[in-house]
Coordinates of C-alpha atoms and ligand atoms in Angstrom, one line a residue:
Chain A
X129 CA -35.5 16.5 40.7
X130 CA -35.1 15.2 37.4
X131 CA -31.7 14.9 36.0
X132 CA -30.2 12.7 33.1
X133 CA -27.4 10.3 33.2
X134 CA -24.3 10.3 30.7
X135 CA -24.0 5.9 30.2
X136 CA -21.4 4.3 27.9
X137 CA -20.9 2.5 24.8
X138 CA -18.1 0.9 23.1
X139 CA -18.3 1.8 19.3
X140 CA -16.2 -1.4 17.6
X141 CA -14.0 -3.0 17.8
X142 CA -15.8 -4.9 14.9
X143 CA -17.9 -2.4 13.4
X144 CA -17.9 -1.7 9.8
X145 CA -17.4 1.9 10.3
X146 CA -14.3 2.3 11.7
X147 CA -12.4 0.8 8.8
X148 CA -10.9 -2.1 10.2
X149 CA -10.5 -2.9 14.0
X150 CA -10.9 0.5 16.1
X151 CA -12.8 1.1 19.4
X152 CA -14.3 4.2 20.5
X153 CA -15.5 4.2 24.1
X154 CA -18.5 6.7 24.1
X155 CA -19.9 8.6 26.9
X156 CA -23.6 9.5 25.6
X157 CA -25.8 11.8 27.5
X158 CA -29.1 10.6 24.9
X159 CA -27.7 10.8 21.8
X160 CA -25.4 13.1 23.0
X161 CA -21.6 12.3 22.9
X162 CA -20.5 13.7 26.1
X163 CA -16.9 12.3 25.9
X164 CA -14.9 10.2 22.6
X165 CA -12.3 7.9 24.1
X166 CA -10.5 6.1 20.8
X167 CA -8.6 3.0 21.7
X168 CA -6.3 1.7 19.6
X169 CA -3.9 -1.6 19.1
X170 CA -6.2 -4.1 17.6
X171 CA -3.7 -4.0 14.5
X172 CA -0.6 -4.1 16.4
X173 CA 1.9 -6.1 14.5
X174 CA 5.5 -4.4 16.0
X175 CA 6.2 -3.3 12.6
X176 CA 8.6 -1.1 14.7
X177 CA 10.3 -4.0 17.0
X178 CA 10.2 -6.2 13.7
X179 CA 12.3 -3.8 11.8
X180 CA 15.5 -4.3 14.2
X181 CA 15.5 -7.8 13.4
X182 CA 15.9 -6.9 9.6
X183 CA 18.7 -5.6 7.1
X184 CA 17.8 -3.0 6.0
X185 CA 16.8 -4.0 2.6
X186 CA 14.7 -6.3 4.5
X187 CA 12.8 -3.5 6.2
X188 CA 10.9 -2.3 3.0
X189 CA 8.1 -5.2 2.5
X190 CA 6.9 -4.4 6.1
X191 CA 6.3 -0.4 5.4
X192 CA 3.9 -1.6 2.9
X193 CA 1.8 -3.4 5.4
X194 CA 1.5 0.2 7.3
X195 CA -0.8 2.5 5.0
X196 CA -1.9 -0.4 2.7
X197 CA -3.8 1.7 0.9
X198 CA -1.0 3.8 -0.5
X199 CA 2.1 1.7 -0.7
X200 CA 4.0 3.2 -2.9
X201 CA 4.2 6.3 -0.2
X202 CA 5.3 4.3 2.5
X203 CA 8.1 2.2 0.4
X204 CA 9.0 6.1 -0.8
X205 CA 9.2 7.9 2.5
X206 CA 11.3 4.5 4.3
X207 CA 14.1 4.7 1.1
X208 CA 14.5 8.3 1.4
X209 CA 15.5 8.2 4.8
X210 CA 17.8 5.5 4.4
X211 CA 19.2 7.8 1.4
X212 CA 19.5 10.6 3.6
X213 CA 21.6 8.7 6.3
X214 CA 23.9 7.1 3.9
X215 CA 24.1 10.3 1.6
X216 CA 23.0 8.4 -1.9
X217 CA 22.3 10.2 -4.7
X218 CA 19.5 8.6 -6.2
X219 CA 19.5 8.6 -10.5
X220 CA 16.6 10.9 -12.2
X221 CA 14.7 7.8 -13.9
X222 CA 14.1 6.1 -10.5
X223 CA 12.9 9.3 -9.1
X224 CA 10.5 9.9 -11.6
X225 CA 8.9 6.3 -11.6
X226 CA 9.0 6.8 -7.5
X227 CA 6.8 10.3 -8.0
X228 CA 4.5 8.1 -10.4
X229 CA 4.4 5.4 -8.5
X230 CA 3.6 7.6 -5.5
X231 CA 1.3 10.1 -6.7
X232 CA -1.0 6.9 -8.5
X233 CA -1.1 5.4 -4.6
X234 CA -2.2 8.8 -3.6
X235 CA -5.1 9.0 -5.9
X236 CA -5.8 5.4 -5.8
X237 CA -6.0 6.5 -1.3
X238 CA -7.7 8.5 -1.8
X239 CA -10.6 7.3 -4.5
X240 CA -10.5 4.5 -2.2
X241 CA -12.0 7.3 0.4
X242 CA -14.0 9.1 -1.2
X243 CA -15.5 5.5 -1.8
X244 CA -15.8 4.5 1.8
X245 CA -16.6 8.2 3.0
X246 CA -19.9 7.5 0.6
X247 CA -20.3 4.3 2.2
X248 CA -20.5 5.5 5.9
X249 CA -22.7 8.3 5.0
X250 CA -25.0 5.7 3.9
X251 CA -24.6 5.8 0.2
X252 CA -23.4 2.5 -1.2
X253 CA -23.3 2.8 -4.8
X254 CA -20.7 5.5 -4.5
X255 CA -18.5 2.5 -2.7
X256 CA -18.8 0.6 -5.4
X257 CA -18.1 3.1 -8.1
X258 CA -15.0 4.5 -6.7
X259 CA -13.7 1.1 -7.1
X260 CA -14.0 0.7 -10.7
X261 CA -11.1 3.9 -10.9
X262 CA -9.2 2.6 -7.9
X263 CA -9.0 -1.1 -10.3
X264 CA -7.5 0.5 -13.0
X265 CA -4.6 2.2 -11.0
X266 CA -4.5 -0.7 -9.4
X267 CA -3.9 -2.8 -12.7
X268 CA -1.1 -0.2 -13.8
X269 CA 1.1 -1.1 -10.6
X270 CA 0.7 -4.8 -10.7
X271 CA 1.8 -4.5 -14.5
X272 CA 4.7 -2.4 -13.0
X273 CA 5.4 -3.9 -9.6
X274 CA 3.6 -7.1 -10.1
X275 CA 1.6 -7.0 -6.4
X276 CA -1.7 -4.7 -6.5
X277 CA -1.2 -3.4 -2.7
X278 CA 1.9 -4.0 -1.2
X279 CA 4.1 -2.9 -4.1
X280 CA 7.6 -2.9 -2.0
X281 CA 8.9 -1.2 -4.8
X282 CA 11.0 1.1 -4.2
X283 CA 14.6 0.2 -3.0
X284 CA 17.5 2.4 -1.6
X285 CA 19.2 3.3 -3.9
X286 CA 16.5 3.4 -6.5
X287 CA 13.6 1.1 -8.1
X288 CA 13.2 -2.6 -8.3
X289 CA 12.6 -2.4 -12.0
X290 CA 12.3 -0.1 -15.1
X291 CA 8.5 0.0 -16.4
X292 CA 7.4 -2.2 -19.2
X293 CA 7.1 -1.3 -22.8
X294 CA 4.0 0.8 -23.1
X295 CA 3.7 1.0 -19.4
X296 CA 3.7 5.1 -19.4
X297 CA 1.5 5.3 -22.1
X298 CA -0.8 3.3 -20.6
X299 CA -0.2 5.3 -17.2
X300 CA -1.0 8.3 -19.5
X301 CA -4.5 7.1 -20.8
X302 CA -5.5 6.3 -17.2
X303 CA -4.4 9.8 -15.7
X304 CA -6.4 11.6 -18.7
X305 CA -9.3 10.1 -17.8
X306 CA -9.6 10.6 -14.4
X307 CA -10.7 13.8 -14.3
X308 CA -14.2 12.5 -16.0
X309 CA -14.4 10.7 -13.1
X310 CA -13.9 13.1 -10.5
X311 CA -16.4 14.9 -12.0
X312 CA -18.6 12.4 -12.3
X313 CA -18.0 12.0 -8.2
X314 CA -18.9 15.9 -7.7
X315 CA -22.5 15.2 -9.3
X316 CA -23.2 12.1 -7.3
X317 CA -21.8 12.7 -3.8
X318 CA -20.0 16.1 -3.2
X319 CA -23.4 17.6 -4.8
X320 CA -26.3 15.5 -2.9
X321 CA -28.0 17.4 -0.7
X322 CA -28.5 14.6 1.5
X323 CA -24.3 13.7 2.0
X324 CA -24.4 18.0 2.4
X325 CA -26.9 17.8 5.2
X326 CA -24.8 14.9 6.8
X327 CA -21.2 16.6 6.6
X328 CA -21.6 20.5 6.5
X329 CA -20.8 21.8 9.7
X330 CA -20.4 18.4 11.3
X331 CA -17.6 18.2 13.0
X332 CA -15.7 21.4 13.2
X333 CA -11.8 21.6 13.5
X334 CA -10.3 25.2 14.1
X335 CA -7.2 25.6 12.4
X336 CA -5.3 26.8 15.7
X337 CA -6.6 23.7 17.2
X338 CA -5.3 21.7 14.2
X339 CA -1.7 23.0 14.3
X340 CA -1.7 22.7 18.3
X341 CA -2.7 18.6 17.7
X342 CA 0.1 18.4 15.3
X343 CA -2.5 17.0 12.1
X344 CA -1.7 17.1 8.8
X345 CA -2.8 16.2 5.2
X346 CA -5.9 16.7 4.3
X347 CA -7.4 16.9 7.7
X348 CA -4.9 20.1 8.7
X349 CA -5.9 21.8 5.2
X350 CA -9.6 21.6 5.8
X351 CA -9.1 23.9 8.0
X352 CA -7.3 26.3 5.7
X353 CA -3.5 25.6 6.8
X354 CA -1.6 25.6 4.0
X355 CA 0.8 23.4 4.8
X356 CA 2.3 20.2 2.1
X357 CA 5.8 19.2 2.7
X358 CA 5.4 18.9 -1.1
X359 CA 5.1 22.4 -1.6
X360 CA 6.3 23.5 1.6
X361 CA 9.8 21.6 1.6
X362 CA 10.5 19.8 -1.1
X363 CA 11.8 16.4 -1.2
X364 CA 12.4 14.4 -3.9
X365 CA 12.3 16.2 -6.9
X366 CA 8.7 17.7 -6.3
X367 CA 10.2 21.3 -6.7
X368 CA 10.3 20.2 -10.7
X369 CA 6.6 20.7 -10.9
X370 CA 3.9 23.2 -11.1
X371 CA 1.0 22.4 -8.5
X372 CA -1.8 23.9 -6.3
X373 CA -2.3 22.9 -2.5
X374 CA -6.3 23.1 -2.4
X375 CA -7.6 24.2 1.1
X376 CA -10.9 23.8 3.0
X377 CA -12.4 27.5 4.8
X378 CA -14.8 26.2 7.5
X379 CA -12.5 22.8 9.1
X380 CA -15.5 20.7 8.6
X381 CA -16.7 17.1 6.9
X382 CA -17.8 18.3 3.6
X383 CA -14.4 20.1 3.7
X384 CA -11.8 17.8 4.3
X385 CA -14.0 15.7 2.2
X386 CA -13.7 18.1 -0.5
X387 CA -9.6 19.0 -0.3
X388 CA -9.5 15.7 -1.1
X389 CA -10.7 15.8 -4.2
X390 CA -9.5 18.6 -5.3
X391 CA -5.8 17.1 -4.3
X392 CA -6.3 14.2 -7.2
X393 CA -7.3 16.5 -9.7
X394 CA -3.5 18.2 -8.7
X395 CA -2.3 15.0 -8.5
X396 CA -3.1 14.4 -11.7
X397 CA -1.4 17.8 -12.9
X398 CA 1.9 16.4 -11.2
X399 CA 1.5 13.3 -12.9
X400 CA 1.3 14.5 -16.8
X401 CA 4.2 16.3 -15.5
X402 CA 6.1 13.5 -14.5
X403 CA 5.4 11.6 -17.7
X404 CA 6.4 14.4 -20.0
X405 CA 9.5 14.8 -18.1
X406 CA 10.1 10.5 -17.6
X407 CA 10.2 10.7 -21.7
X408 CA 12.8 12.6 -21.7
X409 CA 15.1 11.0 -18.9
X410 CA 16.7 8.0 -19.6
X411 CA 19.5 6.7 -17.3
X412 CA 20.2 3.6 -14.5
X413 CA 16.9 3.5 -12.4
X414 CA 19.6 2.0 -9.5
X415 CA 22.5 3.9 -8.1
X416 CA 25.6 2.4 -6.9
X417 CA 25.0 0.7 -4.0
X418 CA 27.0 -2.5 -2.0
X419 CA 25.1 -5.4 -1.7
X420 CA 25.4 -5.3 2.4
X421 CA 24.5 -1.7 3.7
X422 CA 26.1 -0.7 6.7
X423 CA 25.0 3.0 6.8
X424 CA 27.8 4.6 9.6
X425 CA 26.8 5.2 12.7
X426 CA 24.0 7.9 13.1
X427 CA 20.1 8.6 12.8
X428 CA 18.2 10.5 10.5
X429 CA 14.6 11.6 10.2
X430 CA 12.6 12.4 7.4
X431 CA 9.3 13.5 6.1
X432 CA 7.1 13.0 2.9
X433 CA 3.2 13.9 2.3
X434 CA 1.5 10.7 2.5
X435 CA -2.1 10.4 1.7
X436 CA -3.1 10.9 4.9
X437 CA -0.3 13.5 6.4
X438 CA 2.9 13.5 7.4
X439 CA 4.7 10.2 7.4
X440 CA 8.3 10.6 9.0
X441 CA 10.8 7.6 9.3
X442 CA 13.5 8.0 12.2
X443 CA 16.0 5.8 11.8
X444 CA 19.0 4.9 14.1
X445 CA 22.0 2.9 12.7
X446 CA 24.7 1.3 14.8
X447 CA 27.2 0.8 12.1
X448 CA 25.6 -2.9 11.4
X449 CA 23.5 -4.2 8.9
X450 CA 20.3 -3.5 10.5
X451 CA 19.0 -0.6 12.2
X452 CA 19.4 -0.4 15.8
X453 CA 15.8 1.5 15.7
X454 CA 13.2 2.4 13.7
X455 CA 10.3 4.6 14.4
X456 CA 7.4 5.8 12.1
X457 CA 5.5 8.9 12.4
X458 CA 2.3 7.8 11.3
X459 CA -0.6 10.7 10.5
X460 CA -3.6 8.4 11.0
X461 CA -2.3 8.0 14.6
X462 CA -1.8 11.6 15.2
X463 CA -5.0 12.6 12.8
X464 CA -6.8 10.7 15.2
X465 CA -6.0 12.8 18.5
X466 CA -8.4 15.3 18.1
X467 CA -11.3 13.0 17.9
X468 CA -12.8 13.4 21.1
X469 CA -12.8 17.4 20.5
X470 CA -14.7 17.2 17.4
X471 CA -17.0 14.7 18.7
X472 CA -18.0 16.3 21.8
X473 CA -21.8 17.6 21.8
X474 CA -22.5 15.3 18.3
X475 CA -24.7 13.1 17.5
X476 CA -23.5 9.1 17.6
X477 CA -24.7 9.3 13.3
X478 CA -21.8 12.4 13.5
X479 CA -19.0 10.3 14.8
X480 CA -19.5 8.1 11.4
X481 CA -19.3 10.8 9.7
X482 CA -16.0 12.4 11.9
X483 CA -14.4 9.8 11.7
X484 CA -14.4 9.0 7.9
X485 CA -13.1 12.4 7.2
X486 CA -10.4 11.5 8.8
X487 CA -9.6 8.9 7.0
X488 CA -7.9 6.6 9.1
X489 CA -5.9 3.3 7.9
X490 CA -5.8 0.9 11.0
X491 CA -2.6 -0.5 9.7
X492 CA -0.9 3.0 10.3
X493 CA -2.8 3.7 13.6
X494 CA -1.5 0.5 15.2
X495 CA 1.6 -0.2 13.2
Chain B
X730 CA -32.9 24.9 -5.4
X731 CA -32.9 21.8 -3.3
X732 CA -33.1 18.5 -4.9
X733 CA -31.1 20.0 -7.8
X734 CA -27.9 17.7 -6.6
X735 CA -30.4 14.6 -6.7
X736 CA -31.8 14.8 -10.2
X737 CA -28.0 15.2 -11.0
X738 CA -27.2 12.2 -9.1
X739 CA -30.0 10.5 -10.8
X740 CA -28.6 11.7 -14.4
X741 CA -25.4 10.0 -13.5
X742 CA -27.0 7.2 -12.7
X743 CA -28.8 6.8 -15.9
X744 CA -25.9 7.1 -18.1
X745 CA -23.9 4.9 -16.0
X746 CA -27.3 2.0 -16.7
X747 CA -26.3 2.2 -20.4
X748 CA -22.2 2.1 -20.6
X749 CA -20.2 -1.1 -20.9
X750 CA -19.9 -3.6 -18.0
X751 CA -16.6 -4.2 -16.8
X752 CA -17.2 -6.8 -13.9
X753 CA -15.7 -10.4 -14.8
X754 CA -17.6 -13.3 -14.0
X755 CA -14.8 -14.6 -11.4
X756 CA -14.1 -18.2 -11.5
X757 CA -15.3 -19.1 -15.2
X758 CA -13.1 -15.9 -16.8
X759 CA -10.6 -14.2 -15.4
X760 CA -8.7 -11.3 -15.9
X761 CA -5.3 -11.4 -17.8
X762 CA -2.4 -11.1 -15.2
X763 CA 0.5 -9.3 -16.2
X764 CA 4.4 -10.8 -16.5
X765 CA 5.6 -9.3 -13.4
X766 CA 2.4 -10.8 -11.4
X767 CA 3.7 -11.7 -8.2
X768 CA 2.6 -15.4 -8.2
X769 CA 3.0 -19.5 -6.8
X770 CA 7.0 -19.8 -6.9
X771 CA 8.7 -21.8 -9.9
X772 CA 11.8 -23.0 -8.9
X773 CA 14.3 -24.8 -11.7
X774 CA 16.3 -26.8 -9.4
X775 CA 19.0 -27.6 -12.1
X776 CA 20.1 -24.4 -12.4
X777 CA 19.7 -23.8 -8.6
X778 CA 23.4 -23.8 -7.1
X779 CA 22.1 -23.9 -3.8
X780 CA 24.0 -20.8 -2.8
X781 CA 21.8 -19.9 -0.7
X782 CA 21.2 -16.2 -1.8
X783 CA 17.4 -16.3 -1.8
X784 CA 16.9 -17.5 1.6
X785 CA 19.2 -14.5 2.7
X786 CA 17.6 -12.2 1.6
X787 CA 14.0 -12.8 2.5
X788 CA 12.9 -11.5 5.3
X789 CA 10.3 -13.3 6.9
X790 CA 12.7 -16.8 6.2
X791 CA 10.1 -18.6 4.5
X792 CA 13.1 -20.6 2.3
X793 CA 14.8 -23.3 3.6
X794 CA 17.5 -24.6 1.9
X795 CA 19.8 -28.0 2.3
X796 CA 23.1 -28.9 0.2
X797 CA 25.7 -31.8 0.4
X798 CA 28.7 -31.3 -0.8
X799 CA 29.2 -33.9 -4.1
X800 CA 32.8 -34.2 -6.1
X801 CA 33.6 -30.4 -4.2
X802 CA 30.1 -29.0 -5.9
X803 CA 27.2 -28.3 -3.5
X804 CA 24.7 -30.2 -4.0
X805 CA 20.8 -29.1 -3.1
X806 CA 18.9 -31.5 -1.4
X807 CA 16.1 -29.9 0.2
X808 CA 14.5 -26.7 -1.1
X809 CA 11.0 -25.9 0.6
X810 CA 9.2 -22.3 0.9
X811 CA 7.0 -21.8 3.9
X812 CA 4.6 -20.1 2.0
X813 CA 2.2 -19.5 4.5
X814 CA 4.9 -16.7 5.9
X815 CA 5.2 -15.3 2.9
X816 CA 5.0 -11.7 2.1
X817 CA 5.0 -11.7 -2.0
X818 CA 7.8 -9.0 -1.6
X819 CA 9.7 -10.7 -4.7
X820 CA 13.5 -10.2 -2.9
X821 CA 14.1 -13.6 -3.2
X822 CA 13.5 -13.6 -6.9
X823 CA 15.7 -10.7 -6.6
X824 CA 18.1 -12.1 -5.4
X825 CA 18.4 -15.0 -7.1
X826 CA 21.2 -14.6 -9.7
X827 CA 20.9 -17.8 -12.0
X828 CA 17.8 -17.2 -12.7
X829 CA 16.7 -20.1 -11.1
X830 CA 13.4 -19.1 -9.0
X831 CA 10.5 -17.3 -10.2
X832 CA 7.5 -16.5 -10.2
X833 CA 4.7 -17.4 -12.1
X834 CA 0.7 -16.4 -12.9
X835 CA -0.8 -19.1 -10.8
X836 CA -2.5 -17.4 -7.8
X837 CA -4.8 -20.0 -6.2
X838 CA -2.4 -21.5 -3.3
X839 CA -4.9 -21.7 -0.8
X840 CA -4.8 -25.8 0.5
X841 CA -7.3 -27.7 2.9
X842 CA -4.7 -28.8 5.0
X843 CA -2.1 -27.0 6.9
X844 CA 0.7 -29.5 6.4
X845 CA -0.1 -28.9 2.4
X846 CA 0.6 -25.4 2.4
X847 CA 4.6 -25.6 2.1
X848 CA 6.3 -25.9 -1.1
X849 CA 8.2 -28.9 -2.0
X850 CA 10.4 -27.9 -4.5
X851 CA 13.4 -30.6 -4.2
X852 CA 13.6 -33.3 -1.2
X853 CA 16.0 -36.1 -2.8
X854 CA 19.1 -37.6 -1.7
X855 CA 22.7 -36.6 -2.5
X856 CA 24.4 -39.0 -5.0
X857 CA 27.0 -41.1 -4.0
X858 CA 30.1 -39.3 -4.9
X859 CA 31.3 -41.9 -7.5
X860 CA 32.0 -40.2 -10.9
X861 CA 31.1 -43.5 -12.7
X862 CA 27.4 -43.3 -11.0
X863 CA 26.9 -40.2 -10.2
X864 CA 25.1 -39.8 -14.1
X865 CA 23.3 -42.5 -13.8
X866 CA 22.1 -41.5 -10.3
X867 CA 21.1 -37.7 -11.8
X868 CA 18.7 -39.5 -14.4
X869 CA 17.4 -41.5 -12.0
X870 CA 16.4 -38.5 -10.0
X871 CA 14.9 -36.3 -12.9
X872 CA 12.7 -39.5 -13.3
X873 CA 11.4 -40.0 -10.2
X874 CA 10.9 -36.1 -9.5
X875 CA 8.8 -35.4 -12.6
X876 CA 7.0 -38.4 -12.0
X877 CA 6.2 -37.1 -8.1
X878 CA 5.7 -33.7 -9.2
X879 CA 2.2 -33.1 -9.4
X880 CA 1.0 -34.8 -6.3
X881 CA 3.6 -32.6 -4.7
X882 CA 2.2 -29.1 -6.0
X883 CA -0.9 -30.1 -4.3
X884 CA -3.7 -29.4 -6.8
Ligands
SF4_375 S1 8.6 -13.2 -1.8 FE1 9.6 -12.2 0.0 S2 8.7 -13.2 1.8 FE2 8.3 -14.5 0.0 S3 9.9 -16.0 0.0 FE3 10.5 -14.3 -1.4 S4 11.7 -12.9 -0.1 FE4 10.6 -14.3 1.3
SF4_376 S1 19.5 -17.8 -5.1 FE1 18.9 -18.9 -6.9 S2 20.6 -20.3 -7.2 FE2 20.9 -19.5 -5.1 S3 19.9 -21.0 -3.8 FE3 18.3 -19.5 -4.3 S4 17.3 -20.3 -6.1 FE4 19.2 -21.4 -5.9

């Protein structure tokens, strides 16, 4: 009788495709994929372990090194916890330039995808466009924080510094003109047949299956959950502004794809916002806070909407001067749970595809 | 209709042939960096009071610092940043209280050699703790650092 046999490949570690180091262990019945193992640790610094060996002051620079790709979330979602365990009040100024600062690392995330996404789908001048945005965000934060990735901006407490003359008017040009080239990204890739024909109905998530997996950001509203801790519980000072949470209907590519667009162009409302509002608030841009902080005894967790879901820091303090533990809920690792489920019954072209949408940051995954 | 997307794509294209190139030809012109740029360290080591401050609060402990104690005022001896463990976070200019380290624009610190990498900011010896010499000794010094100076930056 004849009968076919399932074999397996290893997908990466080194392949261009999964954005860094990432192995996928495929079982292939043809071109089949029978079964998606993802194996993970490539990246594995011990951000975690690291952390108990800092103050807590000390922890910041290493968050950035997580999602690398949007810093200024990660310094954000780090402070605020520490904030929350040692009840500071943080001044108005520094929240605003912590939104900005934020909200430009989300768009510059996710330009920086919608590049890449172009890029696996086989499309390499949309790579290269995106970039030309992503450099002039990029340019705005090194004028602010003087790095162009890993900002380590934010402190607890507050900001490192106040922005330069001319610094929000400049932020102000930049955010005008990126909807031009959002637009400009619908004509090229959301509206190619060809990137259509490669996403649409690839990959399909249901939205019961997304909110059993625990996913989030983009990846959980693809699939039509509303859910953004920005809207949905408000931290920071995000209930000061008027904004949208775009969602996807059919859980595919095209769709997470797609939400992800449609979040800039929000994040870009939020922004204006911000500046308006910045203009008007003048103040300390650093609360009071002693030089050595020895938060009291205690934990705290807390949640922001990064770029790619929900980022969570838990923190456990001993009464010293550095935390007795820290742990990070990172959204690319959990985002990437589901894999094998969405894989299953794809073609090996798909799992580029899958896998993209997810948009995945190895430095997250493997901490 | 299909193709409709492509001939848009196309149009895109086309306008994009005609706008303004913004890619800089890298080593011959290079793009403005701004004050804040997180650059090679500067450090002033006269107005450094070798308290120590910086190398606290840096995380990775790239700075090591070394003091004698001269006529009851500390006095530094050895500065030298481990750049290589460097993160660029900017605490240590932070930190600094005298203004004493900073940064600058220079970016190109990458070295041939391992054992170049470090920073050699001050390695001299105390002065005796004469008050009659101790002037004459501090001149000395300033001499003989600004003559070693560039061989030490390592260009
Ligand atoms: S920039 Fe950061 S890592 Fe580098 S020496 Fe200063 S404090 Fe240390
Ligand atoms: S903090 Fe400033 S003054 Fe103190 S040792 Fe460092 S560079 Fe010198």
């Amino acid at each position: 009788m004849l009968r076919t046999e399932t074999y397996t490949v290893n997908f990466g570690p080194q392949h261009p495709a999964t954005h860094g180091v990432f192995r996928v262990m495929l079982n292939l019945d043809g071109e089949r994929i029978v079964k998606a193992e993802p194996v993970c640790g490539y990246l594995h610094r011990g951000v975690e372990k690291l952390a108990e060996n800092r103050t807590y002051q000390q922890v910041i620079p290493y968050t950035d090194r997580l999602d690398y790709l949007a810093a200024g979330l990660q310094n954000q979602g780090y402070v605020e916890t520490i904030e929350k365990l040692m009840e500071i009040e943080v001044p108005d100024r520094a929240e605003y330039l912590r939104i900005i600062t934020a909200e430009l690392s989300r768009i510059a995330s996710h330009v920086l995808f919608v590049g890449v996404y172009a890029l696996d789908i086989g499309a390499f001048t949309g790579f290269l466009l995106c970039f030309r945005e992503r450099e002039r965000i990029l340019d705005l934060m090194e004028e602010l924080t003087g790095s162009r990735m890993t900002y380590s901006y934010a402190r607890i407490g507050g900001v490192a510094a106040d922005a330069p003359e001319g610094w929000l008017d400049r932020v102000e040009k930049v955010v005008n003109d990126l909807p031009y080239y959002f637009d400009i990204y619908d004509d090229l890739i959301s509206g190619n047949e060809i990137f259509q024909a490669r996403t649409k109905y690839v990959g399909y998530l249901s939205a019961e299956s997304a909110v059993d997996y625990s996913l989030s950001g983009p990846t959980l509203r693809g699939s039509g959950i509303d859910y953004d801790l920005r809207k949905a519980k408000p931290y920071s000072i995000y209930d000061r502004f008027n904004f949208e949470v775009p969602l996807g209907e059919n859980g595919d590519c095209f769709d997470r794809y797609f939400c992800r667009i449609l979040e800039m162009r929000q994040s870009v409302y939020i922004l204006q916002q911000a500046i308006e509002q910045i203009r008007e608030t003048d103040g300390p841009i650093m609360a009071k806070v002693p030089k050595v902080l020895k938060p009291p005894k205690g934990e705290a967790y807390h949640e922001i909407e990064s770029s790619k879901g929900i980022l969570g820091y838990y923190v456990v303090s001993d009464g010293s001067n550095k935390p007795y533990r820290v742990h990070v809920r990172r959204p690319s690792f959990v985002n990437l749970g589901f894999l094998d489920e969405m894989c299953r019954g794809g073609l090996v072209a798909d799992l580029v595809a899958i896998l993209g949408s997810i948009d995945i940051v190895l430095g997250e995954v493997d901490c | 209709m299909f193709g409709k997307g492509l001939v848009k794509g196309l149009n895109v294209t086309w306008k994009e042939f005609w706008s303004k190139k913004f890619t800089v030809q890298y080593p011959d012109e290079q793009h403005t960096k701004p004050p804040r740029f997180h650059g090679k360290f500067q450090l002033n080591s006269d107005a450094c009071i070798a308290c120590g401050l910086c190398a606290n609060a840096c995380p990775n402990g790239v700075i090591k610092i070394e003091s004698e104690k001269v006529n009851k005022k500390k006095y530094l001896t050895k500065y030298v940043m481990n750049i290589q463990y460097c993160l660029f976070c900017g605490m240590c200019v932070e930190a600094c209280n005298k203004g004493a380290l900073r940064f600058t624009q220079e970016h190109d610190m990458s070295q041939y050699f391992y054992k170049d990498i470090p920073l050699v900011f001050v390695d001299r010896e105390a002065p005796k703790p004469d008050p009659e010499t101790e002037n004459k000794e501090k001149d000395d010094d300033k001499s003989k650092k600004a003559g070693k100076a560039p061989e030490k930056e390592g260009q």
